[in-house]
Amino acid sequence: MRFILIFTTALILSGCYQSESSLKDSLIYCPESKALSFNPQISHDISSLDATTHQLYNRLVKRDPTTHNYVPDLATGWLLSADKLSYTFFLRQNVNFHQTDYFTPTRHFKADDVIFSLQRMLDQAHPFHSVNHGMGYYFFNHPFTNLIKDIVKIDDYTIKFILKKPDITLLDNLAAHYSVILSQEYAQQLIAHGEPDKIDFYPIGTGPYKFKSSNDAGITHYLNHAKFWGDKVSVNNIIFDVTENNTKRYAKLLTGECDIIANPAPSQLKQMSEKANILLSSEPTANILLWAFNSNKIPFTEKKIRQAFSKAVDQNNLLEAVFYQSATATSTLLNHQSWAYNRRSTDIPYKPQEALSTLQEMGYDFNKKITILTPVKNSLFNHSFHKIAELIQANLLKIGVESEILFLTQTELEKRLLSGKYDTYLTAVNGKINDPDSIFRPLLSCDSTVLEGNSSQWCSKEVQSLLNLTLSESNFTTRIKNYYKLQEIIQEERIYFPIAHVLRMDAFKINISGFWVDPFTGINFQHVKKTEAH
Amino acid sequence: MLNYLFRRLNLLLITALILSIIAFIISLWSNQARTVQDVNVFILYLDYMGNILQGQWGISLINQKSHMQNGLIAFSSTLELCLVALLTSVIIGIPLGIFSGIYRNGILDYTIMSIALIGLALPAFWLAIMLIMLPITFDMGLPVDGNISPIYDIPMITGFQLIDSLLASDLYNLAAFVDRLTHLILPSVVLSFFLTSEIIRLTRYSISQVMKSNYIKAANTKGLTVIQIVFRHVLKNALPPIIPQLRLQLNTIISIAMTVEIVFDAQGSGVWLLTSIKAGDYLALSAAVIIISGFILLSSIVIDILQMFISPTTRKMLYADK
């Protein structure tokens, strides 16, 4: 009887229930999917980056979120040699690694840790090079591998990077997510215990938060790193609570079960923006949604056919039907915020009549059914490949071209792409660093395989030499000129039909402030603040 | 009396044997590495039972913990939900059932029964999904996901989080307990929707049967008020027959609770089984058969025995049998 009484009172009391995340020193972030590992060196997906780069680790340099200049992080400064072949970095002193229940550091951060972390990617003989291998075919970042000849320790707090050839992307690479600094001492301890694979799942870094626990329900706890070298954080506990369903994520934001949610569904944006207690953050990213034409397969070997197909598809309609306000239309592969973006590039016109007459002129076989490959699994930045594919199909049918959409799982897709037996492929790619080369090279280089991004099987001498020239060019104006030219070529040849840049969206409660999203390295909670909800 | 107990236990043993065979077949089928032809199936079964009795149910592929531990933790969460829902439904359902039983075929009866019918007709998972939309359509702040907020890190002692959160009151005062309760509200509302309808139906029938009997008519002629009649004569006779009927609903409630848990992402046996099956960890299925059906079996016998103690009519039936 007493229990009944307690229960009924509790039911009544729930009316004055305080939302749980109103606790000021805990912040709950609800991403869409689980981190694959806790090391951004081996997991390049957005969820893993959000869960690791800024929270757990530091890099030697980072990019200032407002000025976009390189600022010191674990380095205090750097010098470039006169021959542009070596960079000397001076390291920060008295930096502590995380102390957790699985590791207690006995020394501060020093040059050995930098060499250990970066050599893990570069040196095939490194004891950790192959640890946790197979988390994706694009294991470590290739440009970085081809960039550095050697990393030399001068003393405990000075190191020197020796480059193979003058290359100005070193700083970009060092500010990238994969250049995080791990603890060498921890790695040695793991080897001594015979469990090296723990390095990526029980992480130790120097970042503002340390890893506490992670469970199979997708909940990860981070604790304030009390001996952090930088500014103290104001929220002590960060909790990642993975919620796959976007309606539920939105509901959880409203009930206070989440403070910040990632990727609200495009269809919810309007309603969210009307709520007084919810704010939206949108950040342009380097990702691009594109439709690749297989330039090795007839009829797409012909430039005019490719142009005609892109004229037949109504880009604005695609954007309105699928993305609402969460994406920007594009005509080139580069993000409009990029320094190399050619402002003179023209939009792709929607002219089905013109497309039809070109096809007829070229003697296109209208009985042929073209294939549109799409991945079954939607990527984080693209909520509905199938919807886009169907809209494209409908557009093509209007000019009398029949098409067949093939939804394939990852393994089937890879097999099919490698075989080259496809006409077109609908995909999304994401730049890893803030350098146009990281977008152009995978998509256009002859050395890049179809799995690395070259899904139009493109290879031309002109494009290849332009790519190589620009990478070693240190004159900024010449680089910009070259990239402008490259974009003109892409525009003219219509190797890809770029559809949209999808914005990175997050929705958060009005009492949260100070977090920011870096389009390349993920979300950063170091300066996040939380005030009382009511 | 002893004879009755013995008969019940006998039934338990036979059913348990059948269930253990089902569990064994599942585990055999999931363990494809072992070739069945080489070894006698009977010996394999004895082996299996030996392991089960020693508490070695196999290790989960998902979190490297024992299936028994995972299963018991998950099932206790489901059970907690069921109990809370049962309690709510009893509080709501019995008074309503009494009303419609007394005023049988009146307007009140029709209204209550129509609502109860809607409750029976609505699929529980659909209702659950609708309730998740509540915070979006109305500004209602009840939690829709999980067992308890991840903010509270509650040490597991009994597996029943309501009790555990009370025991952890030195860490969070009552905040964790209240949080757990609020997380239970929506799932238990869904579950009790079905259950309440069932209880109303049963109570109504039982009450109306009693109301027809001669001693009630006699009480009426004595000039007693309706309230006096209900409390003195009707309830004592009408309520005990409901209990065995409710027992039959037990497995329905548990299976509905499992689907509801999946919708609300509450970490109970529904989610546990679903994730295990998705991960190809089929041994969890046989563990679930043992735990869930074992529980239903045991509880139905306990209810039988309880019934024997509280209800004279059952006792009488027993002796008459003899």
XYZ file of C-alpha atoms in Angstrom, chain A residues 285-290 330 332-335 427-431 439 443 498-502:
23
model
C 31.992 21.559 -44.757
C 34.318 20.310 -47.436
C 32.062 17.407 -48.307
C 30.387 17.199 -51.639
C 27.567 15.134 -52.973
C 28.201 14.210 -56.563
C 27.201 23.896 -56.179
C 32.236 22.974 -58.762
C 33.824 20.441 -56.494
C 35.131 23.036 -54.067
C 33.324 24.530 -51.151
C 28.275 9.284 -53.933
C 29.561 11.747 -51.386
C 33.159 12.582 -50.583
C 34.627 14.488 -47.710
C 37.836 16.480 -47.681
C 39.465 16.967 -52.677
C 38.708 12.422 -57.465
C 28.350 18.173 -58.399
C 25.029 18.365 -56.601
C 25.446 20.007 -53.244
C 27.586 20.804 -50.271
C 25.712 19.521 -47.278
